[in-house]
mmCIF file of C-alpha atoms in Angstrom:
data_model
loop_
_atom_site.group_PDB
_atom_site.id
_atom_site.type_symbol
_atom_site.label_atom_id
_atom_site.label_comp_id
_atom_site.label_asym_id
_atom_site.label_seq_id
_atom_site.Cartn_x
_atom_site.Cartn_y
_atom_site.Cartn_z
ATOM 1 C CA MET A 181 -48.043 27.716 -9.773
ATOM 2 C CA GLU A 182 -45.576 27.570 -6.872
ATOM 3 C CA THR A 183 -41.666 27.865 -7.437
ATOM 4 C CA THR A 184 -38.572 28.199 -5.712
ATOM 5 C CA VAL A 185 -35.190 28.991 -6.892
ATOM 6 C CA ALA A 186 -31.908 27.349 -4.955
ATOM 7 C CA TYR A 187 -28.193 27.759 -5.782
ATOM 8 C CA THR A 188 -25.027 26.759 -3.952
ATOM 9 C CA ASP A 189 -21.347 27.302 -4.259
ATOM 10 C CA LEU A 190 -20.010 24.515 -2.327
ATOM 11 C CA GLU A 191 -16.654 22.795 -3.913
ATOM 12 C CA ALA A 192 -17.518 19.347 -3.147
ATOM 13 C CA SER A 193 -19.980 18.089 -5.849
ATOM 14 C CA SER A 194 -22.087 15.436 -3.350
ATOM 15 C CA GLU A 195 -22.367 18.227 -0.648
ATOM 16 C CA ALA A 196 -23.304 20.854 -3.290
ATOM 17 C CA GLY A 197 -26.042 18.549 -4.667
ATOM 18 C CA GLN A 198 -27.334 17.896 -1.108
ATOM 19 C CA GLU A 199 -27.649 21.338 -0.416
ATOM 20 C CA LEU A 200 -29.333 22.394 -3.435
ATOM 21 C CA GLY A 201 -31.874 19.518 -3.171
ATOM 22 C CA LEU A 202 -32.361 20.387 0.501
ATOM 23 C CA LYS A 203 -33.036 24.265 -0.487
ATOM 24 C CA VAL A 204 -35.523 23.273 -3.186
ATOM 25 C CA ARG A 205 -37.492 20.628 -0.982
ATOM 26 C CA THR A 206 -37.603 23.370 1.801
ATOM 27 C CA GLY A 207 -38.342 26.074 -0.343
ATOM 28 C CA LEU A 208 -41.410 24.465 -1.742
ATOM 29 C CA GLY A 209 -42.116 22.459 1.145
ATOM 30 C CA ARG A 210 -42.816 19.621 -1.007
ATOM 31 C CA THR A 211 -41.595 17.667 -3.800
ATOM 32 C CA PRO A 212 -41.459 19.453 -6.959
ATOM 33 C CA ASP A 213 -42.917 18.335 -10.137
ATOM 34 C CA ALA A 214 -40.031 19.542 -12.342
ATOM 35 C CA VAL A 215 -36.570 21.036 -11.753
ATOM 36 C CA VAL A 216 -34.316 23.131 -14.175
ATOM 37 C CA MET A 217 -30.785 23.003 -12.913
ATOM 38 C CA PHE A 218 -27.479 24.841 -14.238
ATOM 39 C CA ALA A 219 -24.021 23.704 -12.953
ATOM 40 C CA SER A 220 -20.576 24.969 -13.470
ATOM 41 C CA PRO A 221 -18.308 22.521 -15.449
ATOM 42 C CA LYS A 222 -16.305 22.433 -11.979
ATOM 43 C CA TYR A 223 -18.522 19.681 -10.825
ATOM 44 C CA ASP A 224 -18.807 16.146 -11.150
ATOM 45 C CA HIS A 225 -22.176 16.497 -12.667
ATOM 46 C CA SER A 226 -22.990 12.604 -11.755
ATOM 47 C CA ALA A 227 -22.324 13.108 -8.179
ATOM 48 C CA LEU A 228 -24.103 16.459 -8.209
ATOM 49 C CA LEU A 229 -27.444 14.923 -9.911
ATOM 50 C CA SER A 230 -27.262 11.677 -7.501
ATOM 51 C CA SER A 231 -26.813 13.555 -4.079
ATOM 52 C CA PHE A 232 -29.513 16.255 -5.247
ATOM 53 C CA ALA A 233 -31.952 13.300 -6.288
ATOM 54 C CA ASP A 234 -31.259 11.596 -2.841
ATOM 55 C CA GLU A 235 -32.308 14.795 -0.858
ATOM 56 C CA CYS A 236 -35.011 15.839 -3.339
ATOM 57 C CA PRO A 237 -36.476 12.744 -5.248
ATOM 58 C CA CYS A 238 -38.097 14.667 -8.363
ATOM 59 C CA GLU A 239 -38.716 12.619 -11.159
ATOM 60 C CA VAL A 240 -38.683 15.214 -13.719
ATOM 61 C CA VAL A 241 -34.924 16.768 -13.664
ATOM 62 C CA VAL A 242 -33.480 18.565 -16.778
ATOM 63 C CA GLY A 243 -30.624 20.762 -17.335
ATOM 64 C CA ALA A 244 -26.879 21.461 -18.600
ATOM 65 C CA SER A 245 -23.545 22.355 -17.572
ATOM 66 C CA SER A 246 -23.252 26.166 -17.811
ATOM 67 C CA ALA A 247 -20.578 28.899 -18.488
ATOM 68 C CA GLY A 248 -21.697 31.227 -15.402
ATOM 69 C CA GLU A 249 -24.734 30.859 -13.251
ATOM 70 C CA PHE A 250 -26.983 33.310 -11.631
ATOM 71 C CA THR A 251 -30.372 33.754 -9.678
ATOM 72 C CA ARG A 252 -32.121 36.973 -8.487
ATOM 73 C CA GLU A 253 -29.943 37.095 -5.652
ATOM 74 C CA VAL A 254 -26.520 36.028 -6.961
ATOM 75 C CA ARG A 255 -24.329 36.184 -10.046
ATOM 76 C CA GLY A 256 -20.809 34.504 -10.701
ATOM 77 C CA ARG A 257 -19.038 31.316 -11.720
ATOM 78 C CA GLY A 258 -18.426 27.976 -10.213
ATOM 79 C CA MET A 259 -22.174 27.383 -8.803
ATOM 80 C CA ALA A 260 -24.981 25.421 -9.333
ATOM 81 C CA CYS A 261 -28.458 26.853 -9.609
ATOM 82 C CA ALA A 262 -32.023 25.536 -9.946
ATOM 83 C CA LEU A 263 -35.637 26.426 -10.554
ATOM 84 C CA ALA A 264 -38.309 24.217 -9.094
ATOM 85 C CA PHE A 265 -41.835 23.991 -10.032
ATOM 86 C CA TYR A 266 -45.099 22.625 -8.296
ATOM 87 C CA ALA A 267 -47.895 22.843 -10.590
ATOM 88 C CA PRO A 268 -50.735 20.415 -10.418
ATOM 89 C CA ASP A 269 -52.509 22.473 -13.481
ATOM 90 C CA ILE A 270 -49.265 21.976 -15.914
ATOM 91 C CA ARG A 271 -48.299 18.527 -17.337
ATOM 92 C CA PHE A 272 -44.285 18.406 -17.215
ATOM 93 C CA SER A 273 -42.319 15.566 -19.109
ATOM 94 C CA ALA A 274 -38.526 14.924 -19.892
ATOM 95 C CA CYS A 275 -37.498 13.931 -22.680
ATOM 96 C CA VAL A 276 -33.906 13.078 -24.323
ATOM 97 C CA GLY A 277 -32.600 12.994 -27.955
ATOM 98 C CA GLN A 278 -29.285 11.288 -28.281
ATOM 99 C CA ASP A 279 -26.622 10.855 -31.083
ATOM 100 C CA LEU A 280 -27.223 14.301 -31.928
ATOM 101 C CA SER A 281 -23.958 14.892 -33.906
ATOM 102 C CA ARG A 282 -24.603 12.259 -36.459
ATOM 103 C CA ASN A 283 -28.451 12.382 -36.862
ATOM 104 C CA PRO A 284 -30.007 15.600 -35.568
ATOM 105 C CA LYS A 285 -33.232 14.778 -37.261
ATOM 106 C CA SER A 286 -33.436 11.290 -35.365
ATOM 107 C CA ALA A 287 -32.475 13.266 -31.965
ATOM 108 C CA ALA A 288 -35.457 15.565 -32.520
ATOM 109 C CA ARG A 289 -38.031 12.902 -33.085
ATOM 110 C CA GLN A 290 -36.703 10.880 -30.006
ATOM 111 C CA ILE A 291 -37.496 14.015 -27.965
ATOM 112 C CA VAL A 292 -40.890 14.420 -29.586
ATOM 113 C CA ALA A 293 -41.631 10.723 -29.133
ATOM 114 C CA GLY A 294 -41.618 11.299 -25.484
ATOM 115 C CA PHE A 295 -43.900 14.064 -25.640
ATOM 116 C CA ASP A 296 -47.245 13.852 -23.691
ATOM 117 C CA GLU A 297 -49.237 15.834 -26.063
ATOM 118 C CA ARG A 298 -50.651 13.216 -28.181
ATOM 119 C CA SER A 299 -52.233 11.608 -25.528
ATOM 120 C CA ASP A 300 -53.015 14.848 -23.677
ATOM 121 C CA ARG A 301 -55.399 17.287 -25.673
ATOM 122 C CA LYS A 302 -56.643 19.270 -22.474
ATOM 123 C CA HIS A 303 -54.248 21.948 -22.370
ATOM 124 C CA SER A 304 -54.023 24.982 -24.419
ATOM 125 C CA PHE A 305 -50.267 25.939 -24.735
ATOM 126 C CA ARG A 306 -47.526 23.686 -25.743
ATOM 127 C CA SER A 307 -44.044 24.661 -24.687
ATOM 128 C CA ALA A 308 -40.521 22.813 -24.095
ATOM 129 C CA LEU A 309 -37.428 23.900 -22.725
ATOM 130 C CA VAL A 310 -34.577 22.440 -24.752
ATOM 131 C CA MET A 311 -30.759 22.174 -23.635
ATOM 132 C CA THR A 312 -28.403 20.564 -25.905
ATOM 133 C CA ASP A 313 -24.892 19.626 -26.256
ATOM 134 C CA ALA A 314 -23.178 22.544 -27.689
ATOM 135 C CA MET A 315 -20.274 20.664 -29.053
ATOM 136 C CA ALA A 316 -22.298 18.220 -30.893
ATOM 137 C CA GLY A 317 -23.364 20.998 -33.053
ATOM 138 C CA HIS A 318 -26.489 21.037 -35.307
ATOM 139 C CA ALA A 319 -28.486 23.070 -32.935
ATOM 140 C CA ASP A 320 -30.023 25.214 -35.694
ATOM 141 C CA VAL A 321 -31.237 21.729 -37.252
ATOM 142 C CA LEU A 322 -32.432 20.441 -34.040
ATOM 143 C CA VAL A 323 -34.814 23.163 -33.548
ATOM 144 C CA GLU A 324 -35.909 23.071 -37.219
ATOM 145 C CA GLU A 325 -36.607 19.486 -36.889
ATOM 146 C CA LEU A 326 -38.316 19.990 -33.523
ATOM 147 C CA THR A 327 -40.620 22.320 -35.054
ATOM 148 C CA LEU A 328 -41.421 20.100 -38.246
ATOM 149 C CA ALA A 329 -41.765 17.245 -35.781
ATOM 150 C CA THR A 330 -44.338 19.094 -33.684
ATOM 151 C CA ALA A 331 -46.202 20.520 -36.594
ATOM 152 C CA GLY A 332 -45.175 24.178 -35.563
ATOM 153 C CA GLN A 333 -47.615 23.505 -32.499
ATOM 154 C CA TYR A 334 -44.992 24.192 -29.788
ATOM 155 C CA GLN A 335 -42.764 26.909 -28.971
ATOM 156 C CA PHE A 336 -39.207 26.408 -27.961
ATOM 157 C CA VAL A 337 -36.613 28.238 -25.496
ATOM 158 C CA GLY A 338 -33.329 27.294 -23.710
ATOM 159 C CA GLY A 339 -29.800 26.945 -25.028
ATOM 160 C CA GLY A 340 -26.512 25.142 -25.700
ATOM 161 C CA ALA A 341 -24.588 23.583 -22.482
ATOM 162 C CA GLY A 342 -21.622 25.718 -21.676
ATOM 163 C CA ASP A 343 -18.081 24.997 -20.192
ATOM 164 C CA ASP A 344 -16.738 28.284 -19.284
ATOM 165 C CA ALA A 345 -15.891 28.759 -22.851
ATOM 166 C CA GLN A 346 -13.358 26.052 -23.005
ATOM 167 C CA PHE A 347 -15.502 24.345 -25.777
ATOM 168 C CA SER A 348 -14.375 20.991 -24.477
ATOM 169 C CA ARG A 349 -17.368 19.009 -23.108
ATOM 170 C CA THR A 350 -20.833 20.260 -22.713
ATOM 171 C CA PRO A 351 -23.140 17.757 -21.270
ATOM 172 C CA VAL A 352 -26.930 17.841 -20.658
ATOM 173 C CA PHE A 353 -28.652 16.353 -17.453
ATOM 174 C CA PHE A 354 -31.517 14.047 -17.756
ATOM 175 C CA GLY A 355 -32.637 12.927 -14.235
ATOM 176 C CA THR A 356 -29.207 11.680 -12.583
ATOM 177 C CA GLN A 357 -27.832 10.950 -15.939
ATOM 178 C CA VAL A 358 -25.150 13.297 -17.775
ATOM 179 C CA LEU A 359 -25.224 13.106 -21.469
ATOM 180 C CA THR A 360 -22.991 14.076 -24.397
ATOM 181 C CA ASP A 361 -24.061 13.937 -28.014
ATOM 182 C CA ALA A 362 -27.689 14.646 -26.958
ATOM 183 C CA ALA A 363 -30.235 17.102 -26.442
ATOM 184 C CA VAL A 364 -32.939 16.850 -23.385
ATOM 185 C CA ALA A 365 -36.193 18.788 -23.442
ATOM 186 C CA LEU A 366 -38.863 19.817 -20.587
ATOM 187 C CA GLU A 367 -42.309 19.653 -22.195
ATOM 188 C CA ILE A 368 -44.832 22.042 -20.653
ATOM 189 C CA LEU A 369 -48.584 21.727 -21.127
ATOM 190 C CA SER A 370 -50.381 24.631 -19.570
ATOM 191 C CA ASP A 371 -53.821 26.145 -19.714
ATOM 192 C CA LYS A 372 -52.064 29.684 -19.467
ATOM 193 C CA PRO A 373 -49.360 30.721 -22.063
ATOM 194 C CA VAL A 374 -45.619 30.926 -21.395
ATOM 195 C CA GLY A 375 -43.998 34.032 -22.418
ATOM 196 C CA ILE A 376 -40.783 33.999 -24.321
ATOM 197 C CA GLY A 377 -38.864 36.998 -25.485
ATOM 198 C CA VAL A 378 -35.614 37.211 -27.354
ATOM 199 C CA SER A 379 -33.304 40.146 -28.433
ATOM 200 C CA HIS A 380 -29.881 41.332 -29.066
ATOM 201 C CA GLY A 381 -28.186 44.570 -29.039
ATOM 202 C CA TRP A 382 -25.700 44.368 -32.108
ATOM 203 C CA GLU A 383 -25.605 46.162 -35.030
ATOM 204 C CA PRO A 384 -23.816 45.964 -38.619
ATOM 205 C CA CYS A 385 -20.446 47.819 -38.792
ATOM 206 C CA ALA A 386 -19.137 46.906 -42.099
ATOM 207 C CA GLU A 387 -19.822 46.048 -45.693
ATOM 208 C CA ALA A 388 -21.816 42.683 -46.590
ATOM 209 C CA PHE A 389 -19.846 39.738 -47.355
ATOM 210 C CA ARG A 390 -21.173 36.688 -49.367
ATOM 211 C CA VAL A 391 -20.042 33.314 -47.529
ATOM 212 C CA THR A 392 -18.782 31.467 -50.538
ATOM 213 C CA GLU A 393 -17.235 28.511 -48.823
ATOM 214 C CA ALA A 394 -18.164 26.900 -45.233
ATOM 215 C CA ASN A 395 -18.350 23.512 -43.460
ATOM 216 C CA GLY A 396 -20.169 23.172 -40.713
ATOM 217 C CA MET A 397 -18.834 25.621 -37.861
ATOM 218 C CA ARG A 398 -15.776 26.675 -40.293
ATOM 219 C CA VAL A 399 -16.183 29.765 -42.564
ATOM 220 C CA ILE A 400 -13.719 29.341 -45.235
ATOM 221 C CA SER A 401 -14.258 32.041 -47.527
ATOM 222 C CA LEU A 402 -16.022 35.324 -47.761
ATOM 223 C CA ASN A 403 -16.241 36.852 -51.111
ATOM 224 C CA GLY A 404 -13.824 34.275 -52.246
ATOM 225 C CA PHE A 405 -11.055 35.295 -50.176
ATOM 226 C CA PRO A 406 -10.015 33.663 -46.868
ATOM 227 C CA ALA A 407 -12.403 34.648 -44.164
ATOM 228 C CA VAL A 408 -10.003 35.828 -41.982
ATOM 229 C CA GLU A 409 -8.944 38.585 -44.537
ATOM 230 C CA ALA A 410 -12.534 40.310 -43.947
ATOM 231 C CA PHE A 411 -11.743 40.485 -40.061
ATOM 232 C CA GLN A 412 -8.163 41.596 -40.593
ATOM 233 C CA GLU A 413 -9.340 44.574 -43.132
ATOM 234 C CA HIS A 414 -12.049 45.571 -40.495
ATOM 235 C CA ALA A 415 -9.510 45.661 -37.602
ATOM 236 C CA GLU A 416 -7.204 47.823 -39.655
ATOM 237 C CA LEU A 417 -10.159 50.531 -40.616
ATOM 238 C CA THR A 418 -11.300 50.513 -36.986
ATOM 239 C CA GLU A 419 -7.848 50.768 -35.398
ATOM 240 C CA GLN A 420 -8.435 47.537 -33.660
ATOM 241 C CA LYS A 421 -5.705 44.519 -33.235
ATOM 242 C CA ILE A 422 -6.271 41.182 -33.979
ATOM 243 C CA ASP A 423 -3.900 38.267 -33.022
ATOM 244 C CA ARG A 424 -4.166 35.268 -35.128
ATOM 245 C CA ASP A 425 -3.002 33.096 -32.643
ATOM 246 C CA ALA A 426 -5.360 34.438 -29.794
ATOM 247 C CA PRO A 427 -8.217 36.381 -31.447
ATOM 248 C CA ILE A 428 -11.029 35.982 -28.930
ATOM 249 C CA PRO A 429 -10.408 39.548 -27.308
ATOM 250 C CA PHE A 430 -10.960 40.822 -30.849
ATOM 251 C CA PHE A 431 -13.747 38.372 -31.633
ATOM 252 C CA LEU A 432 -15.749 39.340 -28.486
ATOM 253 C CA HIS A 433 -16.239 42.598 -29.783
ATOM 254 C CA ASN A 434 -16.492 41.877 -33.438
ATOM 255 C CA ILE A 435 -18.874 38.951 -34.428
ATOM 256 C CA LEU A 436 -20.678 37.746 -37.643
ATOM 257 C CA GLY A 437 -24.383 38.696 -37.978
ATOM 258 C CA ILE A 438 -26.232 36.661 -40.826
ATOM 259 C CA GLU A 439 -28.886 38.870 -42.697
ATOM 260 C CA VAL A 440 -32.313 37.212 -41.998
ATOM 261 C CA GLY A 441 -35.189 39.028 -43.444
ATOM 262 C CA GLY A 442 -34.100 42.552 -42.221
ATOM 263 C CA ALA A 443 -32.681 41.212 -39.091
ATOM 264 C CA TYR A 444 -29.442 39.296 -37.988
ATOM 265 C CA ARG A 445 -28.941 35.885 -36.553
ATOM 266 C CA LEU A 446 -25.646 36.190 -34.755
ATOM 267 C CA ARG A 447 -22.568 33.895 -34.911
ATOM 268 C CA VAL A 448 -19.494 34.322 -32.614
ATOM 269 C CA PRO A 449 -16.085 33.767 -34.117
ATOM 270 C CA LEU A 450 -14.006 31.436 -31.956
ATOM 271 C CA ALA A 451 -10.491 30.923 -33.632
ATOM 272 C CA ILE A 452 -8.598 31.422 -36.986
ATOM 273 C CA ASN A 453 -7.238 28.251 -38.539
ATOM 274 C CA GLU A 454 -3.942 28.051 -40.404
ATOM 275 C CA ASP A 455 -5.866 28.069 -44.030
ATOM 276 C CA GLY A 456 -7.513 31.352 -43.011
ATOM 277 C CA SER A 457 -10.644 29.699 -42.328
ATOM 278 C CA VAL A 458 -12.396 31.014 -39.019
ATOM 279 C CA LEU A 459 -14.148 28.658 -36.806
ATOM 280 C CA CYS A 460 -17.578 29.934 -35.150
ATOM 281 C CA ALA A 461 -19.711 28.874 -32.180
ATOM 282 C CA SER A 462 -22.606 27.647 -34.539
ATOM 283 C CA GLU A 463 -22.879 26.792 -38.179
ATOM 284 C CA VAL A 464 -22.920 29.573 -40.949
ATOM 285 C CA PRO A 465 -24.775 28.521 -44.280
ATOM 286 C CA VAL A 466 -23.059 28.742 -47.564
ATOM 287 C CA GLY A 467 -24.446 31.591 -49.701
ATOM 288 C CA SER A 468 -25.687 33.654 -46.627
ATOM 289 C CA VAL A 469 -24.983 37.216 -46.498
ATOM 290 C CA VAL A 470 -23.170 38.208 -43.479
ATOM 291 C CA ARG A 471 -21.728 41.407 -41.951
ATOM 292 C CA ILE A 472 -19.340 42.175 -38.836
ATOM 293 C CA MET A 473 -21.273 43.405 -35.973
ATOM 294 C CA ARG A 474 -20.743 45.966 -33.059
ATOM 295 C CA SER A 475 -22.211 46.277 -29.555
ATOM 296 C CA SER A 476 -21.828 48.049 -26.372
ATOM 297 C CA GLU A 477 -22.777 47.755 -22.784
ATOM 298 C CA VAL A 478 -25.750 50.124 -22.924
ATOM 299 C CA SER A 479 -26.991 47.999 -26.064
ATOM 300 C CA ALA A 480 -26.933 44.629 -24.265
ATOM 301 C CA ILE A 481 -28.793 45.939 -21.263
ATOM 302 C CA THR A 482 -31.170 47.442 -23.591
ATOM 303 C CA ALA A 483 -31.598 44.122 -25.385
ATOM 304 C CA ALA A 484 -32.184 42.149 -22.035
ATOM 305 C CA GLU A 485 -34.865 44.945 -21.276
ATOM 306 C CA ARG A 486 -36.622 44.191 -24.612
ATOM 307 C CA ALA A 487 -36.289 40.432 -24.137
ATOM 308 C CA SER A 488 -38.082 40.715 -20.872
ATOM 309 C CA ASP A 489 -40.753 43.101 -22.101
ATOM 310 C CA ALA A 490 -41.388 40.652 -24.853
ATOM 311 C CA ALA A 491 -41.848 37.647 -22.542
ATOM 312 C CA LEU A 492 -44.203 39.629 -20.215
ATOM 313 C CA ARG A 493 -46.492 40.603 -23.090
ATOM 314 C CA ALA A 494 -46.778 37.208 -24.209
ATOM 315 C CA LEU A 495 -48.332 36.252 -21.096
ATOM 316 C CA GLY A 496 -51.215 38.520 -21.827
ATOM 317 C CA GLU A 497 -53.586 39.115 -18.916
ATOM 318 C CA HIS A 498 -51.708 36.741 -16.720
ATOM 319 C CA LYS A 499 -49.176 38.064 -13.669
ATOM 320 C CA PRO A 500 -45.537 36.263 -14.121
ATOM 321 C CA GLN A 501 -44.527 33.904 -11.142
ATOM 322 C CA ALA A 502 -40.902 32.906 -12.461
ATOM 323 C CA ALA A 503 -38.451 33.320 -15.269
ATOM 324 C CA LEU A 504 -35.507 31.670 -16.672
ATOM 325 C CA PHE A 505 -32.916 33.923 -18.406
ATOM 326 C CA PHE A 506 -30.303 32.679 -21.064
ATOM 327 C CA ASP A 507 -27.592 35.010 -22.473
ATOM 328 C CA CYS A 508 -24.303 34.022 -24.213
ATOM 329 C CA VAL A 509 -21.103 33.255 -22.406
ATOM 330 C CA ALA A 510 -19.371 35.732 -24.909
ATOM 331 C CA THR A 511 -21.797 38.375 -23.604
ATOM 332 C CA ARG A 512 -20.421 37.871 -20.220
ATOM 333 C CA LEU A 513 -16.786 37.617 -21.249
ATOM 334 C CA ARG A 514 -17.261 41.033 -22.862
ATOM 335 C CA LEU A 515 -18.759 42.738 -20.190
ATOM 336 C CA GLY A 516 -17.090 41.216 -17.285
ATOM 337 C CA ASP A 517 -18.228 42.640 -14.070
ATOM 338 C CA ARG A 518 -20.755 44.740 -15.730
ATOM 339 C CA PHE A 519 -22.663 41.664 -16.982
ATOM 340 C CA GLY A 520 -24.434 41.942 -13.520
ATOM 341 C CA SER A 521 -26.017 45.082 -14.763
ATOM 342 C CA GLU A 522 -27.629 43.108 -17.472
ATOM 343 C CA VAL A 523 -29.066 40.460 -14.864
ATOM 344 C CA ALA A 524 -30.079 43.367 -12.620
ATOM 345 C CA ALA A 525 -32.156 45.069 -15.493
ATOM 346 C CA VAL A 526 -33.810 41.795 -16.364
ATOM 347 C CA THR A 527 -34.685 41.337 -12.230
ATOM 348 C CA GLU A 528 -36.079 45.024 -12.416
ATOM 349 C CA LYS A 529 -38.240 44.344 -15.360
ATOM 350 C CA LEU A 530 -39.632 41.314 -14.020
ATOM 351 C CA GLY A 531 -40.818 42.717 -10.771
ATOM 352 C CA GLY A 532 -38.324 40.479 -8.450
ATOM 353 C CA ILE A 533 -39.861 37.319 -9.231
ATOM 354 C CA ASP A 534 -38.309 33.950 -8.816
ATOM 355 C CA LEU A 535 -35.114 33.953 -11.438
ATOM 356 C CA ALA A 536 -32.668 31.456 -12.277
ATOM 357 C CA GLY A 537 -30.365 31.414 -15.425
ATOM 358 C CA CYS A 538 -27.056 30.891 -16.993
ATOM 359 C CA ASN A 539 -24.506 31.877 -19.811
ATOM 360 C CA THR A 540 -24.744 29.294 -22.443
ATOM 361 C CA HIS A 541 -22.856 28.576 -25.801
ATOM 362 C CA GLY A 542 -25.868 29.633 -28.097
ATOM 363 C CA GLN A 543 -29.552 30.449 -27.409
ATOM 364 C CA ILE A 544 -32.588 28.818 -28.474
ATOM 365 C CA ALA A 545 -35.892 30.955 -28.830
ATOM 366 C CA ARG A 546 -38.661 29.902 -31.241
ATOM 367 C CA ALA A 547 -42.056 31.300 -30.421
ATOM 368 C CA ASP A 548 -44.860 33.391 -32.178
ATOM 369 C CA GLY A 549 -43.124 35.932 -34.649
ATOM 370 C CA GLN A 550 -39.798 34.576 -33.853
ATOM 371 C CA PHE A 551 -38.697 32.068 -36.024
ATOM 372 C CA GLU A 552 -34.714 32.008 -36.226
ATOM 373 C CA GLY A 553 -34.422 29.487 -33.795
ATOM 374 C CA PHE A 554 -30.650 29.047 -32.328
ATOM 375 C CA HIS A 555 -28.850 32.407 -31.648
ATOM 376 C CA ASN A 556 -25.614 33.579 -30.520
ATOM 377 C CA CYS A 557 -25.073 36.756 -28.372
ATOM 378 C CA THR A 558 -28.745 37.083 -27.520
ATOM 379 C CA ALA A 559 -30.476 37.411 -24.433
ATOM 380 C CA VAL A 560 -33.564 35.195 -24.442
ATOM 381 C CA VAL A 561 -36.077 35.327 -21.455
ATOM 382 C CA CYS A 562 -38.858 32.676 -20.395
ATOM 383 C CA VAL A 563 -41.667 33.896 -18.047
ATOM 384 C CA PHE A 564 -44.087 31.256 -16.283
ATOM 385 C CA PRO A 565 -47.279 32.763 -15.093
ATOM 386 C CA GLU A 566 -48.690 32.568 -11.873
#
């Protein structure tokens, strides 16, 4: 496998796409077999992708709008970055599922219908990078349906497209197309394993609550009382302030953890509604048990290191060649400039290999021993072998 990473911070979308395409093509010295791209919402993504394709005519391109972009060399906002592959022994294919908000099961089956696995039994390992329109919702269901449709034979990694936490428009990329209400996948059929690691640094810091009423991403009541009351009580007990009209500063440090088999699946609260319900970044099931969680800069970095170690272990005896790294936009907002320490920790753990990634509105990770699927505030590392 040969890889290269490219980035651009040019302002003009067409010029940025051209520069990114030129860097990819010259970095590999040939046309890539597949490209994964993340781009700031400041860009006209159609113009960016079109000019990239003119400069680097790769047939398999997937990606998403992002909420912070980074490579091994740079980190920031307002950029576009790409990881490109040339790997004759690996089979790549790009797939798309649409109408995600109305029918996530159908979207998952559209994706799987495009997989080559049914006609290609030569490769031992089956993986897929999945990027989904976060505003369409149903990411949990999408991952479950992808797992069912592939009979559990694939591992999945990726995340929800971002828009710098504006929660307005979060498109995904399929070739030169910019799509909303959709999910895209890069199928990866290989003879060597692709390593996936996932970890978060949050721990419970409050009593358990039962979700007594919820509707999608809106948590209506906890223990029969308006959901906001649990957060207000916690704020008082911990001497914090929560502004009902602008609660994000509080929520970045006080998120929800759904109890799952002794662990916690994280959900980031975003807003407080007039009726006292709390809007979260992802669905919270009725009947689930949740706790308010806390974290720190040290625990976030430690989690990223654990995710990196797990991804490397999953490679077995194979050496790493390149990696993708996803973490939540909420983590970037919470840590500020210190988020660079987390990226640096991952880079150091991986030994300076090619690295690209972005901050996402939710993270996807389903692999051996990891069955939770869709996460918030979680570090996810995907490592590709030489």
